Structure formats: structure tokens, C-alpha cells
CSV table of C-alpha atoms in Angstrom, one decimal:
chain,number,residue,atom,x,y,z
A,666,MET,CA,16.2,-20.9,20.9
A,667,ARG,CA,16.4,-18.8,17.4
A,668,PRO,CA,19.4,-19.6,15.6
A,669,LEU,CA,22.2,-16.2,15.7
A,670,ARG,CA,21.2,-15.8,11.4
A,671,PRO,CA,18.0,-17.1,10.4
A,672,ASP,CA,16.6,-15.6,7.0
A,673,ARG,CA,13.2,-13.9,7.9
A,674,LEU,CA,10.4,-13.3,6.0
A,675,VAL,CA,7.0,-11.1,6.7
A,676,VAL,CA,3.9,-11.8,4.3
A,677,VAL,CA,1.1,-9.8,4.7
A,678,ALA,CA,-2.0,-10.8,2.9
A,679,PRO,CA,-4.7,-8.2,3.9
A,680,HIS,CA,-8.7,-9.3,3.9
A,681,LEU,CA,-7.6,-12.7,3.0
A,682,VAL,CA,-10.1,-14.2,5.7
A,683,ALA,CA,-13.6,-14.0,4.6
A,684,ALA,CA,-16.6,-12.5,7.1
A,685,GLU,CA,-18.2,-15.4,8.8
A,686,GLY,CA,-21.0,-17.2,6.7
A,687,ARG,CA,-19.2,-16.3,3.9
A,688,ASP,CA,-17.1,-18.7,1.7
A,689,GLN,CA,-13.6,-19.2,2.6
A,690,PHE,CA,-11.4,-19.7,-0.4
A,691,ALA,CA,-8.1,-20.0,1.7
A,692,VAL,CA,-9.1,-23.3,3.4
A,693,PRO,CA,-7.4,-25.4,3.2
A,694,LEU,CA,-4.3,-24.0,2.7
A,695,PRO,CA,-2.4,-24.8,-0.5
A,696,THR,CA,0.8,-27.3,0.4
A,697,ALA,CA,3.7,-25.6,0.9
A,698,LEU,CA,1.8,-22.9,3.0
A,699,ALA,CA,-0.4,-25.7,5.0
A,700,GLN,CA,3.1,-27.2,5.7
A,701,MET,CA,4.5,-24.1,7.3
A,702,ALA,CA,1.0,-23.5,9.3
A,703,GLY,CA,0.7,-27.0,10.4
A,704,ARG,CA,4.4,-26.6,12.4
A,705,ALA,CA,3.7,-23.2,13.5
A,706,GLU,CA,2.2,-20.9,15.9
A,707,VAL,CA,-0.9,-20.0,15.6
A,708,CYS,CA,-2.9,-16.6,16.6
A,709,ARG,CA,-5.7,-14.1,15.7
A,710,LEU,CA,-5.6,-10.6,14.9
A,711,ASP,CA,-7.3,-7.9,16.2
A,712,PRO,CA,-8.7,-6.0,14.0
A,713,LEU,CA,-6.6,-2.8,12.8
A,714,PRO,CA,-8.0,0.7,13.7
A,715,VAL,CA,-8.7,3.5,11.4
A,716,GLN,CA,-5.9,5.4,11.3
A,717,PRO,CA,-4.1,7.9,8.8
A,718,THR,CA,-1.1,5.3,8.2
A,719,PRO,CA,-2.3,1.8,8.6
A,720,GLU,CA,0.3,0.3,6.6
A,721,SER,CA,2.9,1.0,9.3
A,722,ALA,CA,1.9,-2.0,11.2
A,723,PHE,CA,2.9,-4.4,8.5
A,724,LEU,CA,6.2,-2.7,9.4
A,725,GLY,CA,6.5,-3.4,13.5
A,726,LEU,CA,5.0,0.0,14.3
A,727,ALA,CA,2.1,0.8,16.2
A,728,PRO,CA,-0.8,3.4,15.1
A,729,GLY,CA,1.1,6.3,17.4
A,730,GLU,CA,4.2,5.9,16.1
A,731,VAL,CA,3.2,6.9,12.4
A,732,LYS,CA,0.7,9.6,11.5
A,733,LEU,CA,1.5,10.9,8.2
A,734,ALA,CA,-1.5,11.4,5.5
A,735,PRO,CA,-1.1,10.3,2.0
A,736,GLY,CA,0.6,13.6,0.5
A,737,PRO,CA,3.7,13.2,2.7
A,738,LEU,CA,4.3,9.4,2.2
A,739,THR,CA,3.8,10.1,-1.8
A,740,VAL,CA,6.5,12.9,-1.9
A,741,ALA,CA,8.7,10.5,0.2
A,742,ALA,CA,8.1,7.7,-2.5
A,743,LEU,CA,9.2,10.0,-5.2
A,744,ARG,CA,12.5,10.8,-3.5
A,745,ARG,CA,11.7,14.4,-2.5
A,746,ASP,CA,12.4,16.3,0.8
A,747,PRO,CA,10.8,19.4,0.8
A,748,PRO,CA,11.4,22.1,3.5
A,749,GLY,CA,10.1,21.1,6.9
A,750,ASP,CA,7.4,24.1,6.8
A,751,SER,CA,6.1,22.5,3.5
A,752,VAL,CA,2.4,21.1,3.0
A,753,GLN,CA,2.7,18.1,1.2
A,754,PHE,CA,-0.7,16.8,-1.2
A,755,HIS,CA,-1.2,13.6,-2.8
A,756,LEU,CA,-1.7,14.9,-6.4
A,757,SER,CA,-4.1,12.9,-8.4
A,758,LEU,CA,-4.8,12.9,-12.1
A,759,MET,CA,-8.2,12.9,-13.1
A,760,SER,CA,-10.9,14.0,-15.5
A,761,VAL,CA,-13.4,16.7,-15.8
A,762,ASP,CA,-15.9,17.0,-18.4
A,763,ALA,CA,-17.1,19.8,-20.6
A,764,ASP,CA,-20.0,20.3,-18.2
A,765,GLY,CA,-17.5,20.4,-15.2
A,766,VAL,CA,-18.1,16.7,-14.0
A,767,ALA,CA,-14.9,15.2,-12.4
A,768,SER,CA,-14.1,11.6,-13.0
A,769,THR,CA,-11.5,9.5,-11.9
A,770,VAL,CA,-9.4,7.6,-14.4
A,771,ALA,CA,-8.5,3.8,-15.3
A,772,THR,CA,-5.0,3.1,-15.3
A,773,PRO,CA,-2.9,2.2,-16.7
A,774,LEU,CA,-2.4,4.7,-18.9
A,775,ASP,CA,0.2,5.3,-21.8
A,776,GLU,CA,3.3,6.5,-20.4
A,777,ARG,CA,3.7,9.2,-23.3
A,778,ASP,CA,0.5,10.8,-22.1
A,779,VAL,CA,1.4,11.0,-18.6
A,780,ARG,CA,4.7,12.3,-19.4
A,781,GLU,CA,3.2,14.8,-21.6
A,782,VAL,CA,0.6,16.0,-19.0
A,783,MET,CA,3.1,16.0,-15.9
A,784,GLU,CA,5.3,17.6,-18.1
A,785,ALA,CA,3.0,20.7,-19.1
A,786,ALA,CA,2.2,20.8,-15.5
A,787,ARG,CA,5.2,22.2,-14.5
A,788,ARG,CA,4.1,25.5,-15.8
A,789,LEU,CA,1.8,25.7,-12.9
A,790,ASP,CA,5.1,25.8,-10.5
A,791,THR,CA,4.8,29.0,-8.5
A,792,ALA,CA,7.0,30.7,-5.7
A,793,ARG,CA,5.1,28.6,-3.3
A,794,LEU,CA,3.9,25.5,-5.2
A,795,THR,CA,5.3,22.7,-6.5
A,796,VAL,CA,4.2,20.1,-9.0
A,797,LEU,CA,6.5,16.7,-8.5
A,798,PRO,CA,5.6,14.2,-11.3
A,799,GLY,CA,5.0,10.7,-10.1
A,800,GLU,CA,4.0,8.2,-12.0
A,801,GLN,CA,0.2,7.0,-13.8
A,802,THR,CA,-2.2,9.1,-11.7
A,803,ASP,CA,0.0,9.5,-8.3
A,804,HIS,CA,2.1,12.5,-8.1
A,805,ALA,CA,2.5,15.3,-5.4
A,806,LEU,CA,2.1,19.0,-5.1
A,807,VAL,CA,4.2,20.8,-2.3
A,808,TRP,CA,3.1,23.9,-0.9
A,809,GLU,CA,6.1,25.8,1.0
A,810,GLU,CA,4.8,27.9,4.0
A,811,GLY,CA,1.7,26.2,4.1
A,812,SER,CA,-1.3,25.4,6.7
A,813,LEU,CA,-3.1,22.9,7.8
A,814,ASP,CA,-6.3,24.9,8.3
A,815,LEU,CA,-8.1,23.9,5.0
A,816,GLY,CA,-10.8,21.3,3.8
A,817,VAL,CA,-9.7,19.3,0.8
A,818,ALA,CA,-12.2,16.5,-0.7
A,819,SER,CA,-10.9,13.0,-1.9
A,820,PRO,CA,-11.2,12.4,-5.4
A,821,ALA,CA,-13.3,9.5,-4.2
A,822,ASP,CA,-15.6,12.3,-3.0
A,823,VAL,CA,-15.3,14.9,-6.3
A,824,ALA,CA,-16.0,11.9,-8.9
A,825,GLY,CA,-19.4,11.9,-10.1
A,826,ASP,CA,-20.1,15.8,-9.3
A,827,GLN,CA,-19.1,19.3,-10.0
A,828,VAL,CA,-15.7,20.2,-9.3
A,829,ARG,CA,-17.0,23.7,-8.5
A,830,ARG,CA,-19.2,21.7,-5.3
A,831,HIS,CA,-15.8,20.4,-3.6
A,832,LEU,CA,-13.2,23.3,-4.1
A,833,PRO,CA,-10.8,23.8,-1.4
A,834,GLU,CA,-12.0,25.7,1.6
A,835,GLY,CA,-9.8,27.4,4.4
A,836,ASP,CA,-6.4,28.8,4.5
A,837,GLY,CA,-4.4,29.0,1.2
A,838,GLU,CA,-8.1,28.4,-0.7
A,839,THR,CA,-7.4,30.5,-3.6
A,840,LEU,CA,-3.8,29.6,-4.3
A,841,LEU,CA,-5.4,26.2,-4.8
A,842,ARG,CA,-8.4,26.9,-6.6
A,843,ARG,CA,-6.4,28.4,-8.9
A,844,PHE,CA,-4.4,25.8,-9.5
A,845,ILE,CA,-6.8,23.7,-10.0
A,846,ASP,CA,-8.6,26.2,-12.5
A,847,ASP,CA,-5.6,26.3,-14.2
A,848,SER,CA,-4.4,22.8,-14.6
A,849,VAL,CA,-7.9,22.4,-16.7
A,850,ASN,CA,-6.8,25.3,-18.8
A,851,LEU,CA,-3.7,24.5,-19.5
A,852,LEU,CA,-3.9,20.3,-20.2
A,853,ASP,CA,-7.4,20.3,-21.6
A,854,GLY,CA,-6.0,21.1,-25.3
A,855,LEU,CA,-2.5,19.1,-25.2
A,856,GLU,CA,-2.3,16.7,-28.2
A,857,ALA,CA,-2.3,13.7,-25.7
A,858,ASN,CA,-6.1,15.0,-24.7
A,859,ARG,CA,-7.4,15.7,-27.9
A,860,ARG,CA,-5.8,12.4,-29.0
A,861,ARG,CA,-7.6,10.5,-26.0
A,862,GLU,CA,-10.6,12.6,-27.0
A,863,GLY,CA,-10.9,11.1,-30.3
A,864,GLU,CA,-10.5,7.4,-28.9
A,865,GLY,CA,-13.4,8.0,-26.5
A,866,ALA,CA,-10.9,7.9,-23.5
A,867,PRO,CA,-11.3,10.5,-21.0
A,868,LYS,CA,-8.9,13.4,-21.2
A,869,LEU,CA,-6.2,13.6,-18.1
A,870,ASN,CA,-7.3,17.5,-17.7
A,871,LEU,CA,-7.2,17.7,-14.2
A,872,LEU,CA,-5.0,18.0,-11.1
A,873,TRP,CA,-6.6,17.4,-7.7
A,874,PRO,CA,-4.8,18.1,-4.9
A,875,TRP,CA,-5.6,16.1,-1.4
A,876,GLY,CA,-4.9,14.2,1.2
A,877,PHE,CA,-2.3,17.1,2.6
A,878,GLY,CA,-0.1,17.0,5.9
A,879,PHE,CA,3.6,17.5,7.0
A,880,ARG,CA,6.2,15.1,7.2
A,881,THR,CA,6.3,14.2,10.6
A,882,ALA,CA,8.9,12.1,12.1
A,883,VAL,CA,9.0,8.6,12.2
A,884,PRO,CA,11.3,5.8,14.3
A,885,ASN,CA,14.3,4.7,11.9
A,886,LEU,CA,14.2,1.1,12.0
A,887,GLY,CA,17.1,0.2,9.4
A,888,LEU,CA,19.3,2.3,12.1
A,889,ARG,CA,17.2,0.0,15.1
A,890,ARG,CA,18.1,-3.1,13.3
A,891,GLY,CA,21.7,-2.3,12.0
A,892,GLU,CA,20.7,-2.9,8.5
A,893,PRO,CA,17.7,-1.8,6.2
A,894,ALA,CA,14.8,-4.4,5.4
A,895,VAL,CA,13.5,-4.7,1.7
A,896,VAL,CA,10.2,-4.0,1.6
A,897,HIS,CA,8.1,-5.5,-2.1
A,898,SER,CA,4.5,-3.7,-2.6
A,899,ALA,CA,2.9,-2.1,-5.4
A,900,SER,CA,1.4,0.6,-3.1
A,901,ILE,CA,3.6,4.1,-3.3
A,902,ARG,CA,2.4,4.9,0.1
A,903,LEU,CA,4.3,1.9,1.6
A,904,ASP,CA,7.1,3.1,-1.0
A,905,GLY,CA,7.3,6.5,0.7
A,906,LEU,CA,6.7,4.8,4.1
A,907,ALA,CA,9.6,2.7,3.7
A,908,ARG,CA,12.1,5.0,2.6
A,909,LEU,CA,11.3,7.6,5.7
A,910,VAL,CA,11.7,4.4,8.4
A,911,GLY,CA,15.4,3.8,6.8
A,912,TYR,CA,14.2,0.5,4.8
A,913,GLN,CA,14.5,-0.4,1.2
A,914,HIS,CA,11.9,-0.7,-1.5
A,915,ALA,CA,11.7,-2.7,-4.6
A,916,HIS,CA,10.7,-1.8,-7.5
A,917,ARG,CA,7.0,-1.1,-7.5
A,918,ALA,CA,6.3,-1.5,-11.2
A,919,ALA,CA,7.5,-4.6,-11.9
A,920,PHE,CA,5.5,-6.5,-8.6
A,921,ARG,CA,2.1,-6.1,-9.4
A,922,ARG,CA,0.4,-8.4,-11.9
A,923,GLY,CA,-3.5,-7.4,-12.5
A,924,LEU,CA,-5.1,-7.6,-9.2
A,925,PHE,CA,-2.1,-9.7,-7.9
A,926,ALA,CA,2.0,-9.7,-7.1
A,927,SER,CA,3.6,-11.1,-10.4
A,928,GLU,CA,5.4,-15.0,-9.9
A,929,LEU,CA,8.4,-13.2,-11.4
A,930,ALA,CA,8.5,-10.3,-8.3
A,931,LEU,CA,7.7,-13.2,-5.9
A,932,ARG,CA,10.6,-15.2,-7.2
A,933,GLN,CA,13.3,-12.5,-6.4
A,934,VAL,CA,12.2,-12.9,-2.5
A,935,ARG,CA,15.1,-15.2,-1.5
A,936,PRO,CA,16.6,-16.4,1.8
A,937,ASP,CA,19.6,-13.7,1.1
A,938,GLY,CA,20.6,-12.7,4.8
A,939,ARG,CA,18.2,-9.7,4.8
A,940,LEU,CA,14.5,-9.2,6.5
A,941,HIS,CA,12.3,-9.2,3.7
A,942,ILE,CA,8.6,-7.8,3.7
A,943,VAL,CA,6.0,-8.8,1.7
A,944,VAL,CA,2.6,-7.1,1.1
A,945,PHE,CA,0.1,-9.4,-1.1
A,946,PRO,CA,-2.6,-7.2,-2.9
A,947,GLY,CA,-6.0,-8.0,-4.5
A,948,PHE,CA,-7.9,-10.2,-1.7
A,949,ASP,CA,-9.9,-7.0,-1.0
A,950,GLU,CA,-11.3,-7.1,-4.5
A,951,VAL,CA,-11.7,-10.7,-4.4
A,952,GLN,CA,-13.7,-10.8,-1.3
A,953,ARG,CA,-15.9,-7.4,-2.4
A,954,HIS,CA,-16.3,-9.2,-6.0
A,955,GLY,CA,-16.8,-12.9,-5.0
A,956,ARG,CA,-13.6,-13.8,-7.4
A,957,LEU,CA,-13.2,-16.9,-5.3
A,958,ASP,CA,-11.8,-18.7,-7.7
A,959,GLU,CA,-8.9,-15.8,-8.8
A,960,GLY,CA,-8.5,-15.8,-4.5
A,961,ALA,CA,-7.6,-19.7,-4.6
A,962,TRP,CA,-5.2,-19.4,-7.9
A,963,ALA,CA,-3.1,-16.3,-6.3
A,964,LEU,CA,-3.1,-17.8,-3.1
A,965,ASP,CA,-1.4,-21.2,-4.6
A,966,MET,CA,0.8,-19.0,-6.8
A,967,LEU,CA,2.0,-17.4,-3.7
A,968,SER,CA,2.3,-20.6,-1.7
A,969,ARG,CA,4.4,-22.1,-4.5
A,970,GLU,CA,6.6,-19.3,-5.2
A,971,LEU,CA,7.3,-18.5,-1.7
A,972,ALA,CA,6.8,-20.9,0.6
A,973,ASP,CA,8.4,-23.8,-1.1
A,974,ALA,CA,11.8,-21.2,-1.3
A,975,TRP,CA,11.5,-20.6,2.5
A,976,THR,CA,11.3,-24.0,4.5
A,977,GLY,CA,14.2,-24.1,5.7
A,978,THR,CA,17.0,-26.2,6.5
A,979,PRO,CA,18.9,-27.0,9.8
A,980,GLU,CA,21.9,-25.6,7.8
A,981,SER,CA,20.1,-22.8,6.3
A,982,PRO,CA,16.8,-22.0,9.0
A,983,THR,CA,14.4,-19.5,8.0
A,984,GLU,CA,11.5,-17.6,10.4
A,985,VAL,CA,8.2,-17.0,8.6
A,986,ALA,CA,5.5,-14.6,9.9
A,987,PHE,CA,2.6,-15.1,7.8
A,988,LEU,CA,-0.1,-12.4,8.3
A,989,ALA,CA,-3.5,-12.2,7.1
A,990,PRO,CA,-5.0,-9.2,8.7
A,991,GLY,CA,-8.7,-7.6,8.5
A,992,GLY,CA,-10.5,-4.5,9.3
A,993,HIS,CA,-9.1,-1.4,7.9
A,994,THR,CA,-6.0,-2.2,6.1
A,995,SER,CA,-6.1,0.7,3.6
A,996,PRO,CA,-7.7,4.3,4.2
A,997,ASP,CA,-10.5,3.2,2.4
A,998,THR,CA,-12.9,1.0,3.7
A,999,PRO,CA,-12.6,-2.5,3.8
A,1000,PRO,CA,-14.9,-4.8,2.0
A,1001,ALA,CA,-18.0,-6.0,3.6
A,1002,ASP,CA,-17.3,-9.6,3.2
A,1003,ALA,CA,-13.9,-9.5,5.1
A,1004,SER,CA,-13.6,-10.1,8.6
A,1005,PRO,CA,-12.6,-7.8,11.0
A,1006,LEU,CA,-10.4,-10.4,12.2
A,1007,GLY,CA,-7.4,-11.8,10.9
A,1008,LEU,CA,-5.4,-14.7,11.4
A,1009,ALA,CA,-1.6,-15.5,11.4
A,1010,PHE,CA,1.2,-17.7,12.2
A,1011,HIS,CA,4.8,-17.4,13.0
A,1012,TYR,CA,6.9,-20.3,11.8
A,1013,ARG,CA,10.2,-21.3,12.7
A,1014,SER,CA,12.1,-24.0,10.9
A,1015,TRP,CA,14.2,-25.1,13.9
A,1016,ASP,CA,11.0,-25.4,16.2
A,1017,THR,CA,8.6,-28.2,15.5
A,1018,ALA,CA,6.5,-28.4,18.4
A,1019,SER,CA,5.0,-24.8,18.4
A,1020,ALA,CA,1.5,-25.9,16.5
A,1021,ARG,CA,-1.6,-25.6,19.2
A,1022,SER,CA,-4.6,-24.6,17.0
A,1023,PRO,CA,-5.0,-24.4,12.9
A,1024,PHE,CA,-4.8,-21.7,10.7
A,1025,ASP,CA,-8.5,-21.7,9.8
A,1026,PRO,CA,-11.3,-19.4,10.5
A,1027,LYS,CA,-13.2,-21.5,12.8
A,1028,VAL,CA,-10.6,-20.6,15.4
A,1029,LEU,CA,-11.9,-16.8,14.9
A,1030,ASP,CA,-14.3,-17.6,18.2
A,1031,ASP,CA,-11.8,-19.2,20.0
A,1032,PRO,CA,-10.9,-17.6,23.0
A,1033,ARG,CA,-8.1,-20.0,23.4
A,1034,VAL,CA,-6.3,-18.8,20.4
A,1035,PRO,CA,-3.8,-15.9,21.4
A,1036,ARG,CA,-5.0,-12.6,20.1
A,1037,LYS,CA,-2.6,-10.1,19.0
A,1038,ALA,CA,-2.3,-6.6,17.6
A,1039,THR,CA,-0.8,-6.9,13.6
A,1040,TRP,CA,2.0,-4.7,14.4
A,1041,ASP,CA,2.8,-6.9,17.6
A,1042,ALA,CA,2.6,-10.2,15.6
A,1043,ALA,CA,5.3,-8.4,12.7
A,1044,ARG,CA,7.4,-6.9,15.3
A,1045,ALA,CA,7.9,-10.4,16.8
A,1046,ILE,CA,10.1,-11.7,13.5
A,1047,MET,CA,11.6,-8.4,13.0
A,1048,GLU,CA,13.6,-7.7,15.6
A,1049,PRO,CA,17.6,-8.3,15.4
């Protein structure tokens, strides 16, 4: 029986498990995680389906409960609430050269350059279009009384090609094409871009709206649970989603260090009576590029900084769900080296007899090991 108030933690590590036949840097688990898993209920995770907001599963929400495009998530993360008839775009800061060829821009960027560019971009506002400055290359655009009868390419689609070949089409195309063209004319000659050009860096001279949609209703999980959970991630999308469902999101800029979460950020995640949800980044890149040593180091750091603190005692019981989903855990194509199936364990410090199977990719094909959807595995620990 669950104690009345166990401290609860959900850790999500997408793409931790490699595809069949690939080296598994997660086996064996580091000590603290291995001790938890050895006393926990292990299950397999179904592949996440392709959907607009796959991250919703990490909050215990099934796909049909959330259908939000990147734009509304970004606007929510920026703490803005436009009129309900507004079409909301993610606005990516990109570069275009003298030949009209677009490219994405590597981050991190000098914040002074970003500030100068986005302060200038406010001059692009019209009666119906409003630029919402964000951070680095992630910003937003609001089109009041807008339409969804529109086609807009993503930055990945336009990068490396002529901008003119990918301009918006459909309702509002004239408005948006003018916005894109004006962004180049306005930003190209800024002092920041003259300096970047002199340093051989690409200019920050193209604002590209994409990922558009209306803000649709989502369940208020904070109200349902009676208290807000705290989400820890580097994702602007999860930040926006957390706000919309009534949760808090910890400071994103302090969370990430290179590919992975920083040790300092993880040390802030301690039992305190609140539900904590940590989405650990980086394992997709590990799988994609075969950086197994880095993956093993990151997993060891995750174990050391989190698992040790959440082992629990009879006086301070803890409950931990460790989810390693596969499949489409981001809007992009998952790495080919990642398993479509995932693994999870559910640890209860007061229950020493839950273990049935090892937390090992060898059980992915074992029909005796239960299979669950990621949102069900997450929701099992999140219920009040």
C-alpha cells in the first residue's frame, strides 16, 4: 500500500535504449539506478505514435488529450496569452546569404546580438502581426484573426535552399511573405550582423514563421492533482506545455550543459513534497553519432545526482518512475540506432518485492514482460 505522502519523481530519458544489434551503453545501469531497478517493477514501453505534441506523454497525457503545434507551445513558454482567434507561429531566427540561400544558425549565440536583432524585429509589427521575442533562435509570431488554411515549410526544409522556393502559400501568404522579406531588409544591415560577417559568422537576418496553430484547450493537471508539479527540462515546448496544464517549469537556461543536463540543475531536484518530472536530454545524439562513452558518463551522472537522493527511507518514502521511451519522442525523426520500444521501471521504496524482470534490453522481446504506453507508465505515479 502506498504511503499517504511519498515523494515522487519521474525521470524521462528518451532514446536511452539502442536498437537491436547495437551496443547498449545503458547495460549495466550505474549503481544507484541499478539498485532501484533491482527492486522495481519493470515494463516495456510501446513506441510513441507520431503526433504534434509527443512530449505530452511525459506528463501522463494520452495523444488525443493534447494537440498543440509548436507555435502555441512557444507562445505559452513566453508567458503570453494572445486573443483566442490568434494563429501562433514558432519564429525561428535564421540566416540567408547574398544568393538567397537560407541556413539554420548554431547556438549558443551572443545574447547581445540576439537582443539587438529582436529589438529591431519589433518594427515588423503590424495591426495583425506581433513579434514576441524569446531567446537564442526561438521566438514567436502572433497573427490575430488568422487562418489555418496555409502551408509553411519548417526551418529544416528551407535550410540549404533558396528562400523563395519555400515561401508560405494559402490564406495570408501575402502578409507572411512580406513579413519574411521585410525581416531580411531590416536585419541585414544591423551592427550585430556587420560584426558577425566580419568574424566569418552567418548573419542573423531571417525570421521564419512555421509550426502554426491555435491554442487549444488541454487538461488542467495542476487543478486535477490539487497542486502543481515541477517540470525540469531544456525544452521550450515542454515549458509551454507545463504552463498550459497548470504545472511549473524550472529555469531552462540553467538545466542544460552541452548535450545533457547539468549536475547543478539535477542537484536542485530533491524530495520536497512536490511531484518532480525530469526530462533528460542528449541520448538521441548519443545514439545518432555513436558517442557511447559520453552516454555512459551522462547516465552515471544522472544516477549519481538523482537516484542517490531518491532512494527513500521508512520515514521518508519515495516513488520513482524511470522511463526510457523509444519511437517518436520529438517532432523530428528518431535516430535510426534507437529502439522503437522502450523500457521503464517503477520503484517504490516501501515495496521490496516488485521486481519480476531485469531492466535490460534483452527483455524487449519477452512477451511475459508487461507492455504499457508511456503516458500510462507516467500517470501511474502521478495520480494524487
